[in-house]
Coordinates of C-alpha atoms in Angstrom, one line a residue:
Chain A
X295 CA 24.3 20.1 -13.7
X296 CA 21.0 22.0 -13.2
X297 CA 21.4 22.7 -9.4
X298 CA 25.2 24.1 -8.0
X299 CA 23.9 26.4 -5.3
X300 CA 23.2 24.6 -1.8
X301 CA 20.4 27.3 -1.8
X302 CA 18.6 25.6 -4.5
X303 CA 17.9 23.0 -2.1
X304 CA 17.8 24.4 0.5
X305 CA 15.9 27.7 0.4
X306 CA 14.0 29.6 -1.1
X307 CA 12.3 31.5 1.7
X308 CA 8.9 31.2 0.3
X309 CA 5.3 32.4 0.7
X310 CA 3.7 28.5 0.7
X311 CA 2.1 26.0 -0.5
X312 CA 4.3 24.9 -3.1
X313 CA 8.0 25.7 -4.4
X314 CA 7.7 24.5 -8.3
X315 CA 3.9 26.1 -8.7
X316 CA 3.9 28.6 -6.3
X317 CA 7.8 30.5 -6.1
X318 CA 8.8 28.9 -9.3
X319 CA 5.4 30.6 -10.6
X320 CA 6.4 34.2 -9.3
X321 CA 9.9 33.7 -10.3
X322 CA 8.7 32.9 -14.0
X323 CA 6.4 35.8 -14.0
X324 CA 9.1 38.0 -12.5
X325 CA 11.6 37.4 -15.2
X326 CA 9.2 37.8 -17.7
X327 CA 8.7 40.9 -16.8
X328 CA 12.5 41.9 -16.5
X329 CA 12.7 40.7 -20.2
X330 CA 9.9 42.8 -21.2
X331 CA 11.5 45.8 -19.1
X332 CA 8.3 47.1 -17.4
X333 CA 5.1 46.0 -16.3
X334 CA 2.9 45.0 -19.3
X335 CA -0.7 46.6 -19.6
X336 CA -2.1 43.3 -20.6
X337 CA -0.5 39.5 -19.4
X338 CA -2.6 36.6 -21.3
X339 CA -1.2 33.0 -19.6
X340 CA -1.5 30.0 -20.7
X341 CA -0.9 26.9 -18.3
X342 CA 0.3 23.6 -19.5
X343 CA 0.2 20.5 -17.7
X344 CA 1.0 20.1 -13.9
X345 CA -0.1 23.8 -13.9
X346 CA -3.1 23.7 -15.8
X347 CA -4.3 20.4 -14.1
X348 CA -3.6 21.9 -10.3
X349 CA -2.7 25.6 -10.4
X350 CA -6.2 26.6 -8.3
X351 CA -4.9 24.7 -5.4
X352 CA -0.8 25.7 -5.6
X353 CA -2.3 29.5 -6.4
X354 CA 0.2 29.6 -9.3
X355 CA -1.7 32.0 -11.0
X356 CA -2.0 34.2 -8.1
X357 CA 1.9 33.7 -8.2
X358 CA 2.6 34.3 -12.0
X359 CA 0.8 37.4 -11.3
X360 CA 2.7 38.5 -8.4
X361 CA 6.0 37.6 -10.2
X362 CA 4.6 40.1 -13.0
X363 CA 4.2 42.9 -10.4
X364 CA 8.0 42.3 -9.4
X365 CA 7.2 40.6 -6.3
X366 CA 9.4 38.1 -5.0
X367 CA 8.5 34.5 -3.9
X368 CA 8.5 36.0 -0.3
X369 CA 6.8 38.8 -0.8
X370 CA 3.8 39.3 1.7
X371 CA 1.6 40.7 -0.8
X372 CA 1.9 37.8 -2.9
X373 CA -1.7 35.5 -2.0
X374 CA -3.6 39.4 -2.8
X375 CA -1.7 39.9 -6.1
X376 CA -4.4 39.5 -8.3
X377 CA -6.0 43.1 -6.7
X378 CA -2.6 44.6 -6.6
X379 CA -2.8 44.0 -10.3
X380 CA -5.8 45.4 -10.9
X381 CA -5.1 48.5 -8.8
X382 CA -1.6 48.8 -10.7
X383 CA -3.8 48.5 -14.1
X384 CA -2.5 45.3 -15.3
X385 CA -5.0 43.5 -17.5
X386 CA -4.6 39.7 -16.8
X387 CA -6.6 36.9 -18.5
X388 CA -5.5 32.9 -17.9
X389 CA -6.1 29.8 -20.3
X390 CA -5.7 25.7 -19.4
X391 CA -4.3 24.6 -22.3
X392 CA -4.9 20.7 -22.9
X393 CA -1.7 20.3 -25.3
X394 CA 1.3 18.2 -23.7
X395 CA 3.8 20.2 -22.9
X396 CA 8.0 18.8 -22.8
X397 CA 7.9 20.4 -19.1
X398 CA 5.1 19.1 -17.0
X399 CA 5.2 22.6 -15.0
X400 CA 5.1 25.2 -18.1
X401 CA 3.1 28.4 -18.6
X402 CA 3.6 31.1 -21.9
X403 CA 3.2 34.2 -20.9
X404 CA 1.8 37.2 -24.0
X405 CA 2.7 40.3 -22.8
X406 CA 2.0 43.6 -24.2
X407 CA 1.5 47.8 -24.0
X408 CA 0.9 50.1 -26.6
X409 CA 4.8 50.1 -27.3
X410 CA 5.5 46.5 -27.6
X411 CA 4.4 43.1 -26.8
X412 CA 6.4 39.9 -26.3
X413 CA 5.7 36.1 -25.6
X414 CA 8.0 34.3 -22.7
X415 CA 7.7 30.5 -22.2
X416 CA 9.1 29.5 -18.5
X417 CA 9.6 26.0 -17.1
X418 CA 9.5 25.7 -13.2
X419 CA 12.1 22.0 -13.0
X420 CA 11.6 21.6 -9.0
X421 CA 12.5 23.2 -5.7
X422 CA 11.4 26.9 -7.2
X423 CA 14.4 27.0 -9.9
X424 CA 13.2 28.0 -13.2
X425 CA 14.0 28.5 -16.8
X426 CA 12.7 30.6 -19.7
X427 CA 13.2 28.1 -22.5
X428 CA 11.4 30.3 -25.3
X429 CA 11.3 33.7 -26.2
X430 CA 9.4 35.4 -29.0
X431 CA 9.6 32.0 -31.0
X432 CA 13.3 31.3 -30.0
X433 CA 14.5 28.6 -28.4
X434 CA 16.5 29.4 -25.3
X435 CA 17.7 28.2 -22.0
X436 CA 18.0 31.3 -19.6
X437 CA 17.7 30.7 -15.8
X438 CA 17.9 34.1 -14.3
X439 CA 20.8 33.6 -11.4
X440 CA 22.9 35.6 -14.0
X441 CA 23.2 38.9 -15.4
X442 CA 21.9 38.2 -18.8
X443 CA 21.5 40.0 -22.1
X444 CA 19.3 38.8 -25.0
X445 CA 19.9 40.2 -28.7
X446 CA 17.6 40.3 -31.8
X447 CA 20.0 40.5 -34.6
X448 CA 19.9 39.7 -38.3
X449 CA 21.5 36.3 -39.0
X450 CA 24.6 37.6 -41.2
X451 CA 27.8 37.4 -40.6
X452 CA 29.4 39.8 -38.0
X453 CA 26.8 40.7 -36.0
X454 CA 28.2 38.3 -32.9
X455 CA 32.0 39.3 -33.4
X456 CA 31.1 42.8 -33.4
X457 CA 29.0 42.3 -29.9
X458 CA 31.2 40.3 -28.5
X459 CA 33.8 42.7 -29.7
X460 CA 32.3 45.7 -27.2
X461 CA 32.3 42.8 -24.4
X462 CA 36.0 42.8 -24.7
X463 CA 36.7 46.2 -24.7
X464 CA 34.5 46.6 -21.4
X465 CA 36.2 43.9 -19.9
X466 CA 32.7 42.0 -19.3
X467 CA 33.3 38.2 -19.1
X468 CA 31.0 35.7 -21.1
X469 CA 29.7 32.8 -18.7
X470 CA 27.7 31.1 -21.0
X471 CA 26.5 32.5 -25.0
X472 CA 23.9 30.6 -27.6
X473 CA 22.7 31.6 -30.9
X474 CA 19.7 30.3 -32.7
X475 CA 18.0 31.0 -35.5
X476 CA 14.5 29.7 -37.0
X477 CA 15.3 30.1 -40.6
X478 CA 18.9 30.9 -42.0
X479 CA 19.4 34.3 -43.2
X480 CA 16.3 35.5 -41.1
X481 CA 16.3 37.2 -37.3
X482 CA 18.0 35.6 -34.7
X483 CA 18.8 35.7 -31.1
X484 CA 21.9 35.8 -28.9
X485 CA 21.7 35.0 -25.0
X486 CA 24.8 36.4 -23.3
X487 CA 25.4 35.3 -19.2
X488 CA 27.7 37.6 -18.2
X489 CA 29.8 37.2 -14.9
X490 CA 29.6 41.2 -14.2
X491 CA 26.4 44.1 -14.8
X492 CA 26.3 45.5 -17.4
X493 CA 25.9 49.1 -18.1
X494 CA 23.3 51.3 -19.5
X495 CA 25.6 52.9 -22.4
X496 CA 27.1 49.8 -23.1
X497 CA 23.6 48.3 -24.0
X498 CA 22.7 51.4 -25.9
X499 CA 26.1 51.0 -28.2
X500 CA 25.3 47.3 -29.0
X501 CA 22.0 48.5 -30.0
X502 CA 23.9 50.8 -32.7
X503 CA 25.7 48.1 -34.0
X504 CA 24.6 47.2 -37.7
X505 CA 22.4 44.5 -37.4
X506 CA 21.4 44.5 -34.3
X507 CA 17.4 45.0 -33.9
X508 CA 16.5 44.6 -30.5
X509 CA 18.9 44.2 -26.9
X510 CA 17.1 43.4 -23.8
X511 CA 18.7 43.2 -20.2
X512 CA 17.3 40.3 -17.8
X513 CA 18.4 41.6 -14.0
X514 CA 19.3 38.6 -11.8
Chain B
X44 CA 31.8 20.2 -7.9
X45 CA 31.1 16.8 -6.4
X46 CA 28.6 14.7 -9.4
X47 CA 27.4 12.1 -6.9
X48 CA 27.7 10.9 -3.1
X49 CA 30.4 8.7 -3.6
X50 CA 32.2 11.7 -5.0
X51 CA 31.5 13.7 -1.7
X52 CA 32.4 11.2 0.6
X53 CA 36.1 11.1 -1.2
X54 CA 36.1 14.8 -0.6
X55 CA 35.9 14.7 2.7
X56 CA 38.0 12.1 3.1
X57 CA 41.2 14.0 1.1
X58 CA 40.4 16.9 3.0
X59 CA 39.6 15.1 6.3
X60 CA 36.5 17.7 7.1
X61 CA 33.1 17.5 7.3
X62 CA 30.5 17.2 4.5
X63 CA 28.8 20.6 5.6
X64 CA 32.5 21.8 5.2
X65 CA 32.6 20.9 1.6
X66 CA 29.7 21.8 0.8
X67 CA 30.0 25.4 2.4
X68 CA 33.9 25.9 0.3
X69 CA 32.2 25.2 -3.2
X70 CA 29.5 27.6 -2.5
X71 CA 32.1 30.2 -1.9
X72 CA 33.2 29.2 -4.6
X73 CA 30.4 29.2 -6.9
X74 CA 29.5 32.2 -5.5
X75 CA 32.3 34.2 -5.2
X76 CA 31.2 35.2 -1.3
X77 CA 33.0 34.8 2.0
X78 CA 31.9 31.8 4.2
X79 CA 30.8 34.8 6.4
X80 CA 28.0 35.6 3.7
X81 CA 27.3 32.4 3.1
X82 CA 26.7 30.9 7.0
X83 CA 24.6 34.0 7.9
X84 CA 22.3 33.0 4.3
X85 CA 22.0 29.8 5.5
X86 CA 21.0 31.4 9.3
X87 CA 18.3 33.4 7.7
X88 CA 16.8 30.2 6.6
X89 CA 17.2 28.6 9.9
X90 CA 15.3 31.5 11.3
X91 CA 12.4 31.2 9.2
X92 CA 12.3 27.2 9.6
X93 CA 12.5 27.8 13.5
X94 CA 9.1 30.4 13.0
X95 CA 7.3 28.3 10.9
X96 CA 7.5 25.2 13.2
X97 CA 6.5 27.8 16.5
X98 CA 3.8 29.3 14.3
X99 CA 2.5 25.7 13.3
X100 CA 2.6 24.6 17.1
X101 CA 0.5 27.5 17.8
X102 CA -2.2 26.5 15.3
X103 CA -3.1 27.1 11.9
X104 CA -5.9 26.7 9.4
X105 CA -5.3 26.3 5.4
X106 CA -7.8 28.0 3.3
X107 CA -9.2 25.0 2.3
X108 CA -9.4 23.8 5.5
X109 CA -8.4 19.8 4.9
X110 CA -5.2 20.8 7.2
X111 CA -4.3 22.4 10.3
X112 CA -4.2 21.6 14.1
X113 CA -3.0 18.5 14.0
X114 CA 0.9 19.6 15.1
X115 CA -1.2 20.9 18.1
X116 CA -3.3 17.9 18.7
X117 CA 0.3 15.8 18.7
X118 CA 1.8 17.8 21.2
X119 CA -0.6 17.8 23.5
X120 CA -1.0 14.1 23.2
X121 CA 3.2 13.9 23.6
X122 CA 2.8 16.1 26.6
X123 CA 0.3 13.7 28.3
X124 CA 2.6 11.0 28.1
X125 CA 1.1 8.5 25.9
X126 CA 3.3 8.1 23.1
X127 CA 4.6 5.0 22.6
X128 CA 7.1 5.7 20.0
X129 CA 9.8 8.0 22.1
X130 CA 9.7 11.5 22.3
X131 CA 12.4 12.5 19.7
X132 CA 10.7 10.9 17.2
X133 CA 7.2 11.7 17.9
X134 CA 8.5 15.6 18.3
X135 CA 10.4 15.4 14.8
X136 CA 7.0 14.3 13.3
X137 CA 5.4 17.3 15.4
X138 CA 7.6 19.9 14.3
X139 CA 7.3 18.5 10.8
X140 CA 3.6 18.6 10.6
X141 CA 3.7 22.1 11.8
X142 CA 6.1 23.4 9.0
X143 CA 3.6 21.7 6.4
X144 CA 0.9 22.8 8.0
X145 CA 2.0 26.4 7.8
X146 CA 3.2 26.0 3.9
X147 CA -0.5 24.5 3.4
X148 CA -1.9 28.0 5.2
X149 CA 0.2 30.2 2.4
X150 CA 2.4 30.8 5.6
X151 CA 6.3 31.6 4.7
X152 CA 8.5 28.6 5.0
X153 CA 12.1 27.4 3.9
X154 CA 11.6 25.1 1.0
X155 CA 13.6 22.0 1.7
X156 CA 14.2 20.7 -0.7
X157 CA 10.7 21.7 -1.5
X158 CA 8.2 23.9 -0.1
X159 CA 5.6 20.0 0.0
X160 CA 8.5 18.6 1.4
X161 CA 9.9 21.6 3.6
X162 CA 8.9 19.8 7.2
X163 CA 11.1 16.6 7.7
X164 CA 14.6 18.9 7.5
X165 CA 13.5 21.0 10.0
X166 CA 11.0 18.5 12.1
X167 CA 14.2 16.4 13.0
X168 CA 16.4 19.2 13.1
X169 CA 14.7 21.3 16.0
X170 CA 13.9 17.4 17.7
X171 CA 17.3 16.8 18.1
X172 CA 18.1 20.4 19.4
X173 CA 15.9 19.2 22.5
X174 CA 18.2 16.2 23.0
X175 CA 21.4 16.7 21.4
X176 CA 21.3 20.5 22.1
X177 CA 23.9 21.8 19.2
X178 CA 24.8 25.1 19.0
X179 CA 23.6 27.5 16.5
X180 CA 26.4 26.5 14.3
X181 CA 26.0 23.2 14.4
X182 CA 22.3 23.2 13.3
X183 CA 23.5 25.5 10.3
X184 CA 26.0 22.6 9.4
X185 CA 23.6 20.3 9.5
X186 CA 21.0 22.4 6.3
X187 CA 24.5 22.4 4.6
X188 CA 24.7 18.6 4.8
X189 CA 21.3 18.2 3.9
X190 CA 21.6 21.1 1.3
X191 CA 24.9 18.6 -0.3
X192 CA 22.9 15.4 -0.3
X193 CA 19.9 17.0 -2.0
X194 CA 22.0 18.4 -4.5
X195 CA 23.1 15.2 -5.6
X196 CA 19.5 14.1 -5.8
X197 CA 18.0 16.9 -7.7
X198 CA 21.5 16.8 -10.4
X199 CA 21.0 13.0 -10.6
X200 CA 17.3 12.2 -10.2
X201 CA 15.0 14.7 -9.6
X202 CA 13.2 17.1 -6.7
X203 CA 10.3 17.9 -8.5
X204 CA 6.9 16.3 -7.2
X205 CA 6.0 16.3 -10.9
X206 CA 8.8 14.9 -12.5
X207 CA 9.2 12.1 -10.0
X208 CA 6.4 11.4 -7.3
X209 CA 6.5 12.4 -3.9
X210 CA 9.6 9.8 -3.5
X211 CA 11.6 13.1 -5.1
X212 CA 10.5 15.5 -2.7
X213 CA 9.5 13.9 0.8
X214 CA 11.7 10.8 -0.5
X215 CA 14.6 12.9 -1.0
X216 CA 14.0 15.6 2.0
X217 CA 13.8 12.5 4.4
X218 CA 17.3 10.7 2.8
X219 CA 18.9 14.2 3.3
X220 CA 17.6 14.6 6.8
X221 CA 19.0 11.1 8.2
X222 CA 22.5 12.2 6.8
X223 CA 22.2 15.1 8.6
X224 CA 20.9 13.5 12.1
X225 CA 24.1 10.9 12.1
X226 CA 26.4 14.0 11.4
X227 CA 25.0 15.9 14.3
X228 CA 25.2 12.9 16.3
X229 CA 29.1 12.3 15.2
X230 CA 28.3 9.6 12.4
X231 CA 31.0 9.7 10.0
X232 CA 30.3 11.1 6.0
X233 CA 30.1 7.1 4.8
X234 CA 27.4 7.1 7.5
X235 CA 25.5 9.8 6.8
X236 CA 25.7 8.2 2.8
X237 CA 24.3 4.9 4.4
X238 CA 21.4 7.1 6.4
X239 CA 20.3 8.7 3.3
X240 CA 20.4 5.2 0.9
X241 CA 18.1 3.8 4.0
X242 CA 15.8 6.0 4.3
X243 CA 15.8 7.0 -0.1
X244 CA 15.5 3.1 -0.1
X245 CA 12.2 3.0 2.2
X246 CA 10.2 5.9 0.0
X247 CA 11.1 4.4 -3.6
X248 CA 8.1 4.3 -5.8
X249 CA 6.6 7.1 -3.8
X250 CA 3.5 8.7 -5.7
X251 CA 2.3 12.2 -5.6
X252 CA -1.4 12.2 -5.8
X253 CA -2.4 15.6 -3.9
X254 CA -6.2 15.5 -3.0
X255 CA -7.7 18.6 -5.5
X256 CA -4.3 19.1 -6.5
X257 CA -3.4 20.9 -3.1
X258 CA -0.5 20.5 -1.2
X259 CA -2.3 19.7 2.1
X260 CA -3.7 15.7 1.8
X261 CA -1.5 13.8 1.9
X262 CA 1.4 16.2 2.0
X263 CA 1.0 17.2 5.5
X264 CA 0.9 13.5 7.1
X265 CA 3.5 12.2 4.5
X266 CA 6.1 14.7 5.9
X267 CA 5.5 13.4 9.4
X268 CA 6.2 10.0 7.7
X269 CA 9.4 11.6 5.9
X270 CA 10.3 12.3 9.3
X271 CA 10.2 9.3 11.2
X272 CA 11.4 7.3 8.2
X273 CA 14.6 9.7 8.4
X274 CA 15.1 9.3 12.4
X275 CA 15.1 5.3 12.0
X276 CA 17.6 5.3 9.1
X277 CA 19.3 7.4 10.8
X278 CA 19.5 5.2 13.9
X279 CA 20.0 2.3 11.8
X280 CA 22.9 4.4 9.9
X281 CA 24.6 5.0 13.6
X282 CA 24.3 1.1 14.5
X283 CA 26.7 0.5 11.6
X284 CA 23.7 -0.8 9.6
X285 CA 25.0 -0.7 5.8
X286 CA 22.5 -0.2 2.8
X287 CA 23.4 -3.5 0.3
X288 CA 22.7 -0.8 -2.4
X289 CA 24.9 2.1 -2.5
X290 CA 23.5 5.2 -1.9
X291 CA 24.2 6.5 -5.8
X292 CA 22.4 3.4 -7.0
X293 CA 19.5 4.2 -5.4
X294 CA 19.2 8.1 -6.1
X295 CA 19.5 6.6 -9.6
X296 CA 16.5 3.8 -8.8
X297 CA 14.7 6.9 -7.7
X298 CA 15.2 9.0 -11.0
X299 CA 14.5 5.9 -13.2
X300 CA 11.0 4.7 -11.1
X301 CA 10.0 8.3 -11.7
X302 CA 10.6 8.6 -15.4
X303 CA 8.2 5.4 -15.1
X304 CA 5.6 6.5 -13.4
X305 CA 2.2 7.6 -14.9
X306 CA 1.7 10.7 -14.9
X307 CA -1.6 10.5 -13.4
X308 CA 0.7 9.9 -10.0
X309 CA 2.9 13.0 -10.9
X310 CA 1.5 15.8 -8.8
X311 CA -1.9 16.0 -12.1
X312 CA -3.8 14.8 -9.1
X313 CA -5.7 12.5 -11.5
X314 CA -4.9 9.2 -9.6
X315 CA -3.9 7.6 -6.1
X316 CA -5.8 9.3 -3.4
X317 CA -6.7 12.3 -5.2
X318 CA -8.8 9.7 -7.3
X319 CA -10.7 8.3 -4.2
X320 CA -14.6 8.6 -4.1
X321 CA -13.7 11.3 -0.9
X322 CA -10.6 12.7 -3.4
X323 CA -12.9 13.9 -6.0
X324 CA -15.9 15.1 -3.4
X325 CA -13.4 17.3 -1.4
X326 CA -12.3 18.4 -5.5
X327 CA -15.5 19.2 -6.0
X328 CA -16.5 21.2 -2.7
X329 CA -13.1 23.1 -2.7
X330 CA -13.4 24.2 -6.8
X331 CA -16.8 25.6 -6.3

């Protein structure tokens, strides 16, 4: 089931005129920018469907921008965010794109600064929830209303026993873990919803683990 | 978790509570908070809903200026005495154009289930305060049986404006509303089921066809419509008026019509009214 919270329907608090292209928008761009880990220097979007046809009128890029400044979808400063970006130095460029997405609501997001850049696909599926169903390339299905850790990793053998291995030892519970791959033997990535936070040095000792390339922490 | 209505109505018949009951025991729950936490969330959003329909009362303009000052206009045709259709139902369409009229002004709202379809919950709600006048926790009860229908709704059909046409989001706001209004006015659960199938029922096939794409015409006037439509089911619901289909059957007819529908009707704001030789001029004027 995609909705189990009552505040899903009812709620969220919201900055109008709409709740899929205007909070969903901010939310996408908000955990975009958790997954990155810091405000980009330079956002390119791209807006499929329902977004590209209407986003003027919802202000979704306004939103996706505000989201990418860490605002919430009630957030006062939201309808200005396009000058907050540019006083904050954020570089921001937006594309229609006429392809057909699977999502009628979808935008990919390129970020990037001198130390690393990164490309986010988010779905906004009604009432302001959203997912991040691509990351880098990867499949994924990551909805942000749990702590969250995503792991580059060599496809080998191992690699997920020995993470899940320093889960267990910190007494961190798994909600919900997928692995994907887009060719055997190649990189791969691990999504881990975790019922509790988790901490700084545990992230850093995952990211010593052989085989491991990259860990990133999505904040609910 | 409860998968459909049916489901919820059994609940509250094993338990013999209330469906805002239920609803409130699997959010702790799923949230692992106290019913403390939980009530006062839901009050938050009360608050904001109550501010949103004073602020559109008071008046507001959207930046494109195709809404606004209509919720003002209907009150002070109410207040002259005129209205022919009763004054509860005339001030849940009130109330409910003001919400959308304020979400239409990038004003903060509640989203219920939507922010386009975030008047008829709280139009009927703060109508009936005037002539049922519930307590505080009472009208918190009644988002959390609203908040259980439209779960079932958006986990068995859809919310989304474009995934299913405005019968998703003003279709289902207005089914969750009339289950509400019979529970505040002592309806039973299998009531409240029959309220929302009647008024689901009415708003089947539903398009969303937003003029430019903005979520002003006809978003505004079709909450007012979500409204009434709820209020009459609602009555109907209370007269012991039974829906032949049951109220799961039609969330799925909902879900189903919408996976039909062109998308040119799906919030693209390429068809329907947004298509009209006044659509595409106000397009035009507002894109410039």
């Amino acid at each position: 089931m995609k909705y189990r919270s009552v505040f899903d329907i009812i709620g969220p608090i919201m900055v109008g005129p709409s709740s899929s292209h205007t909070a969903g928008a901010a939310k996408i761009g908000r955990l975009a920018r958790s997954i990155f880990g810091r405000q980009p220097q330079s956002v390119h979007i791209s807006l499929y469907g329902s977004f590209a046809e209407t986003y003027k009128g919802h202000a979704t890029d306004v939103a996706l921008i505000g989201g990418l400044l860490d605002y919430e979808p009630d957030d006062v400063r939201l309808p200005e965010a396009p000058r907050y970006a540019e006083e904050a130095g954020m570089a921001v460029t937006i594309t229609t794109e006429e392809a057909v997405p699977d999502h009628p609501n979808t935008a990919r997001i390129r970020m990037q600064d001198e130390r690393d850049n990164m490309e986010i696909v988010g779905i906004s599926i009604g009432g302001g929830k959203v997912e991040i169903c691509e990351l880098n390339g990867f499949p994924l299905q990551l909805s942000g209303t749990c702590p969250a850790i995503l792991i580059v990793n060599e496809d080998r053998f191992g690699v997920v026993a020995a993470v899940t291995q320093l889960l267990s030892r910190e007494q961190v519970n798994i909600g919900n873990m997928k692995v994907s791959r887009k060719e055997k033997g190649e990189r791969a990535l691990m999504i881990i919803e975790t019922d509790e936070r988790m901490k700084q040095p545990l992230l850093d000792e995952i990211n010593q683990l052989a085989g491991v390339i990259r860990v990133l922490r999505m904040e609910d | 978790m409860f998968r459909n209505v049916a489901e919820l109505i059994a609940l509250t018949e094993e338990h013999s509570c209330s469906i805002a009951e239920i609803m409130i025991e699997l959010e702790m729950k799923a949230t692992d908070r106290t019913r403390e936490e939980i009530r006062a969330q839901m009050g938050r959003n009360l608050d904001v809903m109550e501010q949103a329909v004073e602020r559109g009362l008071a008046g507001v303009k959207s930046h494109s200026g195709l809404t606004g000052g209509d919720a003002v206009k209907l009150k002070a045709y109410m207040n002259s005495g005129r209205g022919l259709s009763g004054d509860t139902l005339l001030d849940a369409v009130c109330k409910a154009i003001a919400t959308n009229e304020v979400n239409a002004a990038m004003g903060m709202i509640c989203a219920t289930p939507t922010a386009g379809s975030a008047g008829v919950v709280p139009g009927t709600l703060f109508a009936l305060r005037e002539k049922l006048n519930p307590s505080r926790d009472e009208m918190i009860d009644y988002l959390f049986t609203s908040g259980a229908f439209g779960l079932v709704a958006a986990n068995n059909a859809s919310i989304s404006g474009a995934a299913g046409g405005c019968q998703a989001e003003v279709g289902t706001a207005s089914g969750m509303a009339a289950a509400s209004i019979v529970a505040l006015a002592g309806g039973t659960p299998k009531q409240s089921a029959q309220g929302m199938a009647i008024a689901l029922k009415n708003l089947l096939g539903l398009v969303c066809d937003p003029v430019a794409g903005l979520v002003e015409v006809p978003c505004v006037k079709r909450n007012a419509m979500g409204a009434a439509v709820a209020m009459m089911a609602a009555d109907m619901a209370l007269a012991g008026i039974e829906s032949v289909i049951p109220c799961d059957e039609v969330i799925d007819a909902m879900y189903r019509i919408g996976q039909t529908m062109p998308v040119a009707l799906k919030e693209t704001a390429q068809g329907g009214l947004a298509a009209t030789p006044t659509g595409e001029k106000l397009k035009k004027q507002i894109m410039q």
